[in-house]
Coordinates of C-alpha atoms in Angstrom, one line a residue:
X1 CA 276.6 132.5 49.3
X2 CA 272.8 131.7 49.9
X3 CA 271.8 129.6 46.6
X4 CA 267.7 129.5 46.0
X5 CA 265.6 125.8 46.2
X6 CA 265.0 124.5 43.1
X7 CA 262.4 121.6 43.3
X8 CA 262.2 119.6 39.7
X9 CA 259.2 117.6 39.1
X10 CA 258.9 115.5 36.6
X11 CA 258.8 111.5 35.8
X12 CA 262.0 111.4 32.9
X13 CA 264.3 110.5 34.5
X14 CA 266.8 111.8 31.4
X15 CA 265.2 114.8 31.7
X16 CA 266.2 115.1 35.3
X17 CA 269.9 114.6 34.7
X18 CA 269.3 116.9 32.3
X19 CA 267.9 119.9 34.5
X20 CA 270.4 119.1 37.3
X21 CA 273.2 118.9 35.3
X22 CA 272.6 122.4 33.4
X23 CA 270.9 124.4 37.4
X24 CA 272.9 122.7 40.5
X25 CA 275.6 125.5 40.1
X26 CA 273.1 128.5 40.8
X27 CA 270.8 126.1 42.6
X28 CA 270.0 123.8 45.3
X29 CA 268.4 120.8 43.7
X30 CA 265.4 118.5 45.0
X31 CA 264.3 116.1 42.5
X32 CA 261.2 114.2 43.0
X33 CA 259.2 111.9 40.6
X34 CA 255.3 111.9 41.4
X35 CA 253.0 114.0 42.7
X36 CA 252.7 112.7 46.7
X37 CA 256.5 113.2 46.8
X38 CA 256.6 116.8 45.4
X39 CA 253.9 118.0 47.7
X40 CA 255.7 116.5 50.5
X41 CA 259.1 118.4 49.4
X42 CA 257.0 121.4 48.7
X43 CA 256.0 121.5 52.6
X44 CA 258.9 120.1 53.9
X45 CA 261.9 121.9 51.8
X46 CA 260.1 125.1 51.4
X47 CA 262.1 125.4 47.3
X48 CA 261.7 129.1 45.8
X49 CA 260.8 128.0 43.2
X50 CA 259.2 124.9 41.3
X51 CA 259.7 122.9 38.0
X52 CA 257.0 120.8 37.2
X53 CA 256.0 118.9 35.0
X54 CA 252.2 119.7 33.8
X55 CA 251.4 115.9 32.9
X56 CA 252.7 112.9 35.9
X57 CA 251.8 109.8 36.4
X58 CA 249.5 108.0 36.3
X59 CA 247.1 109.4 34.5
X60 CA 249.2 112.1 32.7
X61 CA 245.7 114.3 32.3
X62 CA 245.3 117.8 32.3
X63 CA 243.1 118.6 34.3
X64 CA 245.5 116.3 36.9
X65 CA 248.3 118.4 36.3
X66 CA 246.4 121.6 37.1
X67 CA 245.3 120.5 40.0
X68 CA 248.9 119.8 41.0
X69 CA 249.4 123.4 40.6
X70 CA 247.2 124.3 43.0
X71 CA 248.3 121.1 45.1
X72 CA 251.7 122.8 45.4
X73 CA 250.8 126.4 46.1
X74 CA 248.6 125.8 49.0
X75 CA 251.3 123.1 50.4
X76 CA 253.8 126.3 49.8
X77 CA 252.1 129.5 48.5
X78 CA 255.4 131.2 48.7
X79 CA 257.2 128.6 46.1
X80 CA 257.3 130.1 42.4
X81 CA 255.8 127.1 39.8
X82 CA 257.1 127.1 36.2
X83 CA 255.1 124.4 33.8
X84 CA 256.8 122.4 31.4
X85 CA 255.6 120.6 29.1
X86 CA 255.3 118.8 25.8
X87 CA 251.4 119.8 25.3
X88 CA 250.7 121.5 21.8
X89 CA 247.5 122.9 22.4
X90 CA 247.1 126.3 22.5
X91 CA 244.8 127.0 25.1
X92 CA 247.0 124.7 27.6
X93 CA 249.1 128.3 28.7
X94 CA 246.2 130.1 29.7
X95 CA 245.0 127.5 31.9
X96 CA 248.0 126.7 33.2
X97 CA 248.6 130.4 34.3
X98 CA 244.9 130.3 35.7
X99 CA 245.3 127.3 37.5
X100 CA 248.8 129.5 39.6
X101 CA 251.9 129.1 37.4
X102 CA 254.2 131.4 37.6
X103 CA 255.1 130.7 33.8
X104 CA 255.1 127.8 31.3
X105 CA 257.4 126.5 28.5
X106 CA 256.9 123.2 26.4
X107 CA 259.7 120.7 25.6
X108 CA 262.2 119.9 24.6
X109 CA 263.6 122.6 26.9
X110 CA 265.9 124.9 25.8
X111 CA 268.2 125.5 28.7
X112 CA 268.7 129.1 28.2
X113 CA 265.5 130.2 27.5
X114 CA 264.7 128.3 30.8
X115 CA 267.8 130.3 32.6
X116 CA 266.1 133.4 31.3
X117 CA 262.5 132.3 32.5
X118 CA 264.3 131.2 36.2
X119 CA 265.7 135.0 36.6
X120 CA 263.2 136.3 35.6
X121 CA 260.6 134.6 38.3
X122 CA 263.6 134.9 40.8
X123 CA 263.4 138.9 40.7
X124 CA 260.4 138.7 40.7
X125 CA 260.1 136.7 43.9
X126 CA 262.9 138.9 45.4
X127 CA 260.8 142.0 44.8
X128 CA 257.2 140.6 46.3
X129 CA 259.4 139.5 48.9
X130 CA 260.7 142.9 49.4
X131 CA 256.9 144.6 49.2
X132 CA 256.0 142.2 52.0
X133 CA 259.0 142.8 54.2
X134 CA 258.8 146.4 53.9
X135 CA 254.5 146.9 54.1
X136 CA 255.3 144.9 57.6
X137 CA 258.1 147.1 58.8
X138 CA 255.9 150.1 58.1
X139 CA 252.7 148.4 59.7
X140 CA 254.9 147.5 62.6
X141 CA 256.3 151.0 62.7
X142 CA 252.8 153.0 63.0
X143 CA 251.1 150.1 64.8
X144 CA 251.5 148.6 68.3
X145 CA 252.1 145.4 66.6
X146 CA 255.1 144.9 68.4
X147 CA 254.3 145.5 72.2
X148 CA 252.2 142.6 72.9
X149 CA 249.8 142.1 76.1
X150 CA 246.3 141.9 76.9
X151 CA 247.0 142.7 80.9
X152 CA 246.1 145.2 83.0
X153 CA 249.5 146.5 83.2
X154 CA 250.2 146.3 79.3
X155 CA 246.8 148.4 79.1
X156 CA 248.1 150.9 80.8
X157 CA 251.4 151.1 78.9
X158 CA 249.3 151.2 75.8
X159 CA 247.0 154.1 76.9
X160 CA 250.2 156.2 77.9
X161 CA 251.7 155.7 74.7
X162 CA 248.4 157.1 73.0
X163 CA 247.9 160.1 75.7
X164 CA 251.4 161.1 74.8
X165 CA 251.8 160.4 71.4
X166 CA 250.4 163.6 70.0
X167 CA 252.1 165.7 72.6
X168 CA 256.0 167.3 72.2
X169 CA 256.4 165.9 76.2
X170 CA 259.7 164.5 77.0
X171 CA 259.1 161.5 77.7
X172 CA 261.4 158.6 80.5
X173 CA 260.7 154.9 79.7
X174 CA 261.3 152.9 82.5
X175 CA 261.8 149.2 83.0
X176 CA 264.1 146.3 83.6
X177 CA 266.2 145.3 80.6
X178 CA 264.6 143.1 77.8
X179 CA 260.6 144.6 78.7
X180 CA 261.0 146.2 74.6
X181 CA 261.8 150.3 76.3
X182 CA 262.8 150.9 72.5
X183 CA 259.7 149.6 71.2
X184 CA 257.7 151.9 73.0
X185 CA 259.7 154.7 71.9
X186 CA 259.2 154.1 68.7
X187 CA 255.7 153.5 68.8
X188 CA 255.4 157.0 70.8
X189 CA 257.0 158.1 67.4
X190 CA 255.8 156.3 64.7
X191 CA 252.4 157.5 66.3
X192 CA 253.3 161.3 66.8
X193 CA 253.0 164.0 64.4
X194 CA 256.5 164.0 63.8
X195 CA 256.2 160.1 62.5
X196 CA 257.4 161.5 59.3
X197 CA 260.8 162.9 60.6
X198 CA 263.8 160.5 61.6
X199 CA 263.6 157.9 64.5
X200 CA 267.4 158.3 65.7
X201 CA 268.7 156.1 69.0
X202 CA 271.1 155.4 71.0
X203 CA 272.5 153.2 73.6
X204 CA 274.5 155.1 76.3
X205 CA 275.9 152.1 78.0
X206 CA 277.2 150.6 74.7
X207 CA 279.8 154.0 73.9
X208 CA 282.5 154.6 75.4
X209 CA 282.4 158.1 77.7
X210 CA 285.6 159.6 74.8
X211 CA 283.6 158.6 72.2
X212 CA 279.4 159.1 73.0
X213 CA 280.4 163.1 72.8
X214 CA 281.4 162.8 69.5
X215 CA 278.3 160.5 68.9
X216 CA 275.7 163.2 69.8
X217 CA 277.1 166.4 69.0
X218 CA 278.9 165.5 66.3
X219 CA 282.6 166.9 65.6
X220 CA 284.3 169.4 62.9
X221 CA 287.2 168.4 61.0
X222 CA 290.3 168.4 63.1
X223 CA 288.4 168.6 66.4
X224 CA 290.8 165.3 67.6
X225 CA 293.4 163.2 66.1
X226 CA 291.3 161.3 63.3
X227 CA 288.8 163.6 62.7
X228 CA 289.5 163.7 59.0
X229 CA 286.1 165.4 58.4
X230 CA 283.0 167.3 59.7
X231 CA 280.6 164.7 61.1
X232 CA 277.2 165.5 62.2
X233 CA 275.9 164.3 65.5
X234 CA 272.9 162.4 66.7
X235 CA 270.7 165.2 67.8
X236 CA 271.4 167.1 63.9
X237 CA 270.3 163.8 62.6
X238 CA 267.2 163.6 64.5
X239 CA 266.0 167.0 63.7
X240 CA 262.6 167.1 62.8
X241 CA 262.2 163.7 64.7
X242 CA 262.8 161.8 67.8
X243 CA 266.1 161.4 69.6
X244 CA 265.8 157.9 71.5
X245 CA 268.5 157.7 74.8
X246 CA 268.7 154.2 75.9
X247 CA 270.4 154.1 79.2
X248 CA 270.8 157.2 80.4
X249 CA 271.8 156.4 83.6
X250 CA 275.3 155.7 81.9
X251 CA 276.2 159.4 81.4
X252 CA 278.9 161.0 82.9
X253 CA 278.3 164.3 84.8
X254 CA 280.1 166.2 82.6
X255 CA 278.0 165.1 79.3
X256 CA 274.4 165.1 81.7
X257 CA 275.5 168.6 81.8
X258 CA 276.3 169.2 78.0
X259 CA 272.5 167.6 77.7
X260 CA 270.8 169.8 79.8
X261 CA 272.1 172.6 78.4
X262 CA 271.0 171.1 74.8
X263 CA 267.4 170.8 76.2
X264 CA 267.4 174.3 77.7
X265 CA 268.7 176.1 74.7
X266 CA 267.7 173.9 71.8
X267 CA 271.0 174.5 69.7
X268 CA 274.1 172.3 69.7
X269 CA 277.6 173.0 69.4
X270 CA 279.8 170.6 67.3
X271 CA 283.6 169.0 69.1
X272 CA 285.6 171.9 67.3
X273 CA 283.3 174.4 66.3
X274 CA 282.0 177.7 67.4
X275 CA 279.1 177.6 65.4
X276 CA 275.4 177.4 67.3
X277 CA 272.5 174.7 65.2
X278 CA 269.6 174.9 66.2
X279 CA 267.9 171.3 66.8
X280 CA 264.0 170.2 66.9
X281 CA 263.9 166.9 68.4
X282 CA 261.5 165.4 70.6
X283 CA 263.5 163.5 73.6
X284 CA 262.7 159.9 74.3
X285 CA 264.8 158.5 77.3
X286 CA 265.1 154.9 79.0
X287 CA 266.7 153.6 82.0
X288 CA 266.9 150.1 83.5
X289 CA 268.6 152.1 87.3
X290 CA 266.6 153.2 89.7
X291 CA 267.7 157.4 89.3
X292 CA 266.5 158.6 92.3
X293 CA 269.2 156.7 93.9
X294 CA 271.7 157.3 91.6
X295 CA 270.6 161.6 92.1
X296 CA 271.1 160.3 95.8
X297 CA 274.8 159.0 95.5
X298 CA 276.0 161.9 93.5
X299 CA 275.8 159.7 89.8
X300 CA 272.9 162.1 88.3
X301 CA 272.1 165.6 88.1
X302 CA 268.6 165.9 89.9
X303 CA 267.9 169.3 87.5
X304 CA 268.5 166.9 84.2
X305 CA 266.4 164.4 86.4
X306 CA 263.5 166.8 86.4
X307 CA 263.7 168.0 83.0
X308 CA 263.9 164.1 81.3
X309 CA 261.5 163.0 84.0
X310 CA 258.1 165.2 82.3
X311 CA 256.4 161.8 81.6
X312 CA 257.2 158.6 83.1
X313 CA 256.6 155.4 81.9
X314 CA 256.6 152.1 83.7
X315 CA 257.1 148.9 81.5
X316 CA 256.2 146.1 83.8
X317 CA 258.9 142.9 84.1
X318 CA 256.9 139.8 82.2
X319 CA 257.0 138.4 85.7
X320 CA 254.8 140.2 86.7
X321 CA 251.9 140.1 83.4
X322 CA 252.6 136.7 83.4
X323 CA 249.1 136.1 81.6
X324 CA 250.4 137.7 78.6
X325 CA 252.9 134.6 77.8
X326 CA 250.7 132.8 75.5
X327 CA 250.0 135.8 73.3
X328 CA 254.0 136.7 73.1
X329 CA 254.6 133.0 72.2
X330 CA 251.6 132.8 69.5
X331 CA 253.3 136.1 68.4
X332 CA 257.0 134.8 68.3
X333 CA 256.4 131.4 66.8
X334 CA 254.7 132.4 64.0
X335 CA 257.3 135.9 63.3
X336 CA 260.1 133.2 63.6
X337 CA 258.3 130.2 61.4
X338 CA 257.8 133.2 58.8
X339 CA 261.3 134.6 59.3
X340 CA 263.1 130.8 59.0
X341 CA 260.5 129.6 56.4
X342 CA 259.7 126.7 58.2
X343 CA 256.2 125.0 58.3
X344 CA 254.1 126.7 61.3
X345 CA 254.6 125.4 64.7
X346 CA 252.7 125.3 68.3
X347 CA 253.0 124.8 71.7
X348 CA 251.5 122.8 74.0
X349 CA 250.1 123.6 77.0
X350 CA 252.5 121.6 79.3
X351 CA 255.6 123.5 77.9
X352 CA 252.9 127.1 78.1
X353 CA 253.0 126.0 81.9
X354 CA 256.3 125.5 82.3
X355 CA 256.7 129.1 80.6
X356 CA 254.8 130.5 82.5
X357 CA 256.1 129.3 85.5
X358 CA 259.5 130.4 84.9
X359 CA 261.0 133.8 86.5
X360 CA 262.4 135.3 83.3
X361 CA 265.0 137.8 84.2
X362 CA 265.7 138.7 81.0
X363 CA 262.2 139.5 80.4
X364 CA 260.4 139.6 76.8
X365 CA 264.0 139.7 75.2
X366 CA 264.5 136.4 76.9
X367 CA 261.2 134.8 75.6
X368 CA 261.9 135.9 72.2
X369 CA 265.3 134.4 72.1
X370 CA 264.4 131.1 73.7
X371 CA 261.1 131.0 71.0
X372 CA 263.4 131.6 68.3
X373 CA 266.0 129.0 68.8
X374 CA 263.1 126.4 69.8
X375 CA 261.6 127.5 66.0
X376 CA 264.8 126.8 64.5
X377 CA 266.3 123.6 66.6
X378 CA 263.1 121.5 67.0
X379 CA 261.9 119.3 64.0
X380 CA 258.6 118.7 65.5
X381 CA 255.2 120.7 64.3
X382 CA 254.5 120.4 68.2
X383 CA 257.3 122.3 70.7
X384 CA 256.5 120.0 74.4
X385 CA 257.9 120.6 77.0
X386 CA 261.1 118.1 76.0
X387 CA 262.0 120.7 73.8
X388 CA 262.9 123.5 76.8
X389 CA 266.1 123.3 78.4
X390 CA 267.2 122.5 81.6
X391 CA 267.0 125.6 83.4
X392 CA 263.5 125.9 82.8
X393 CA 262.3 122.4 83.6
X394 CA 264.2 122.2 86.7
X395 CA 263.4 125.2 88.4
X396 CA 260.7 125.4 91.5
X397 CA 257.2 125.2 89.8
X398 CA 254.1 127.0 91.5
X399 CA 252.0 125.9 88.6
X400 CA 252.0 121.7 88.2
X401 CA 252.1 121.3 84.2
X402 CA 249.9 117.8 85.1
X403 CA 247.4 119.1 87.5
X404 CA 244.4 119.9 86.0
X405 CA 244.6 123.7 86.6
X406 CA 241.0 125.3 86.8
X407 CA 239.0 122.6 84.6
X408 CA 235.4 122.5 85.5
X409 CA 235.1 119.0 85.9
X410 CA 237.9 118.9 88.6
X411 CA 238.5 120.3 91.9
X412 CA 241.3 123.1 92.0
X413 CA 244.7 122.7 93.1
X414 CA 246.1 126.0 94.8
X415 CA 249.6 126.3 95.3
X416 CA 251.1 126.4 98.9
X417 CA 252.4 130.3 97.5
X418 CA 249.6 131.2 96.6
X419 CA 248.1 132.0 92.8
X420 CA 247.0 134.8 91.1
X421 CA 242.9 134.3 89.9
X422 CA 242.5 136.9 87.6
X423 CA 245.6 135.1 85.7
X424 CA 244.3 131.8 85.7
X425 CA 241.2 133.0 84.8
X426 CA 242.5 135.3 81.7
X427 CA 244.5 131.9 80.6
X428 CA 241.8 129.6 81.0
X429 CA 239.5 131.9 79.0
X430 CA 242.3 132.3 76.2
X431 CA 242.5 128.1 75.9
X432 CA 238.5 128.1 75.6
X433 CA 238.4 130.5 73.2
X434 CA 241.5 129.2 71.3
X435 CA 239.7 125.8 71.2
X436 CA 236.6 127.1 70.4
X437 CA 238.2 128.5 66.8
X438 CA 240.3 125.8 66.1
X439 CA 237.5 123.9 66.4
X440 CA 235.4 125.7 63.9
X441 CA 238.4 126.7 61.6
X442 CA 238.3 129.9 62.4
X443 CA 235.0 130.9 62.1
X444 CA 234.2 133.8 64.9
X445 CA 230.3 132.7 64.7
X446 CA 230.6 129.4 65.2
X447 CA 232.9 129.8 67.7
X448 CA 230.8 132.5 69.7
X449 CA 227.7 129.9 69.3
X450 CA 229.9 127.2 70.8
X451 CA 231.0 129.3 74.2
X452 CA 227.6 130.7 74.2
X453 CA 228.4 134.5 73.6
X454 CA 226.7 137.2 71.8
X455 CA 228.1 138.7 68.7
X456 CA 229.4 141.9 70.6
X457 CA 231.3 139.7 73.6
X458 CA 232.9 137.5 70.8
X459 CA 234.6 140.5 69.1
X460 CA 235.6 142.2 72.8
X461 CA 237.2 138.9 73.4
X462 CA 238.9 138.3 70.3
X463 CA 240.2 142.0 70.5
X464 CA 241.5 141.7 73.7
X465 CA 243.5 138.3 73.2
X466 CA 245.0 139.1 69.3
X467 CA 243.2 136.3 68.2

């Protein structure tokens, strides 16, 4: 059972045994003494929520102890700080609640009114935390927020999605597995005027062929041994909506068949039943085979072929828009730091080189997975390239991480296989303008006066990398 942080501040000592004695059965207890200690824990323990004690050593001054407030929130805005204290004054509340507390109560503490205090900022967390999660989920949902890339290929992807949005076209997404087929599904949806209505998918390959019938057209009761009830299927569920087919290619003829009568006639028939329902459902489909082959061998019915086949579209392998790497790991270290509440992390370039380098063959679903274990395994604010495994370290590198790339002051090293320009190009501008931000915290202006670019180019630029 997940317990919450509890990070106690406060220089008696009594006190502490106190508090740890009456909390370490609901909580997970840090105790620290001073103020450079607790703002250490509060960065590197990440607690939920904070006890502190408004007047530490040495000076034991107000002012002091509000300053630790604010100390402590910006070295972990997401901790919860509760001031205690033996201050009489009346203002002292206000100003402690001014200066960021959560909440204040004066000593000697009373260790249920503190329980009560504690739940109370706890649910409170738990709700903020629950605003945030879902304001994302919905910004990710009618947003391409998800689909990163700032390559020519990506572009294309994302002017598709946009042309066809609007439209009631049936539409095939094509692409190895891992290139995120889903996500651009849902972002056809989540973008369409049926955004409103269900989002409803499925993955073909994972159901078994006497089971996905049952799955999509849902069954009466009786209609097989354990049908106990009537269940509705996937395309009922997704009327009013989209109805996402991952893997198509998976189908047997018969249930190709089954489909292409439901996308003729627009009504279903339930396992069981006699009973026609109609269904409005915008078809999204996504394949990994190549289906003019399989039409070719017999394994797909060239007539459903034509009908899913209305608008194709291509999601590239990240092979091949390798210059979008540094933007998917800018994206995934700071999703997973968030995620894992861990302090915020980079990369540097040697181990971008070595990413970049590498074939990925499970494409972006690879990336993500690697990102997220390298967020959560490495200690270090800086992931090098001692941090990647084997497999990617070892392999044949067309890019040197120690050569000196396309640096101005040195002479370029081309690769015996060749190199693509525009990619070194787009990376090398990235790094510039990455530097040129860090440089001046941020600050587009600055930045733009630094790489000598008018106010217009600086905004194209940041646009077109995310940054």
């Amino acid at each position: 059972m997940h317990r919450n942080k509890l990070l106690i501040v406060d220089d008696d000592t009594i006190l502490q045994e106190q508090l740890n004695w009456a909390l370490k059965k609901d909580f997970e207890i840090v105790q620290c003494f001073d103020r450079e200690t607790a703002l250490n824990a509060a960065r590197s323990e990440r607690p939920d929520l904070v006890l502190l004690d408004l007047h530490l050593p040495p000076t034991h001054a107000l002012n002091d102890g509000l300053s630790n407030i604010g100390a402590i929130r910006r070295a972990n805005p997401d901790s919860i700080i509760i001031v205690m204290t033996g201050d009489e004054k009346a203002d002292t509340p206000l100003h402690v609640i001014e200066a960021g507390a959560y909440d204040y109560f004066r000593k000697p503490v009373d260790i249920r009114e503190l329980h009560l205090i504690i739940n109370r900022a706890i649910e409170r967390q738990r709700i903020e935390r629950e605003n945030v999660r879902l304001r994302r989920e919905i910004e990710n949902r009618y947003s391409f927020s998800q689909i990163i890339g700032y390559s020519e290929l990506m572009i294309d992807v994302f002017t598709a999605i946009h042309r066809v949005a609007d439209s009631n076209a049936t539409v095939i997404v094509r692409g190895e597995s891992g290139t995120g087929k889903e996500l651009v599904a849902r972002a056809i949806h989540y973008n369409s005027s049926r955004s409103s209505g269900p989002f409803i998918g499925v993955n073909c390959a994972a159901l078994p062929e006497n089971l996905i019938e049952a799955e999509l057209f849902g069954h009466e009761k009786g209609a097989f041994t354990g049908a106990a009830g009537m269940v509705e299927g996937r395309f009922e569920r997704a009327d009013g909506g989209t109805l996402f087919l991952d893997e198509i290619g998976t189908l047997g003829l018969p249930l190709q068949s089954k489909l292409l009568r439901v996308l003729e006639d627009r009504e279903v028939t339930r396992l069981g039943g006699k009973r026609t329902i109609k269904v409005d459902i915008r078809l999204i489909t996504a394949t990994n085979e190549n289906l003019e082959e399989a039409i070719a061998q017999g394994r797909f019915r060239e007539d459903l072929y034509y009908r899913i086949n209305v608008v194709p579209i291509y999601l590239p392998p990240l092979r091949d828009r390798r210059e979008d790497i540094p933007l998917l790991l800018d994206h995934f270290i700071r999703r997973f730091c968030d995620e894992h509440r861990v302090r915020q992390k980079h990369i540097d370039q040697e181990a971008i080189n070595y990413l970049m380098d590498y074939q990925w063959k499970g494409n972006v679903r690879e990336l993500e997975n690697l990102i997220q274990r390298l967020v959560v395994m490495t200690d270090d604010e800086i992931i090098g390239a001692s941090h990647l495994p084997p497999h990617i370290l070892n392999q044949p590198s067309a890019y040197k991480p120690d050569s000196p790339g396309i640096a101005p002051e040195s002479k370029p090293v081309i690769p015996e296989s060749g190199m693509s320009l525009d990619q070194e190009l787009a990376r090398y501008e990235y790094e510039l303008l990455r530097s040129a931000l860090d440089r001046t915290s941020g600050v587009k202006t600055k930045a733009a006066e630094l790489l000598g670019l008018n106010k217009d180019k600086m905004k194209y630029l940041c646009k077109k990398y995310h940054l």
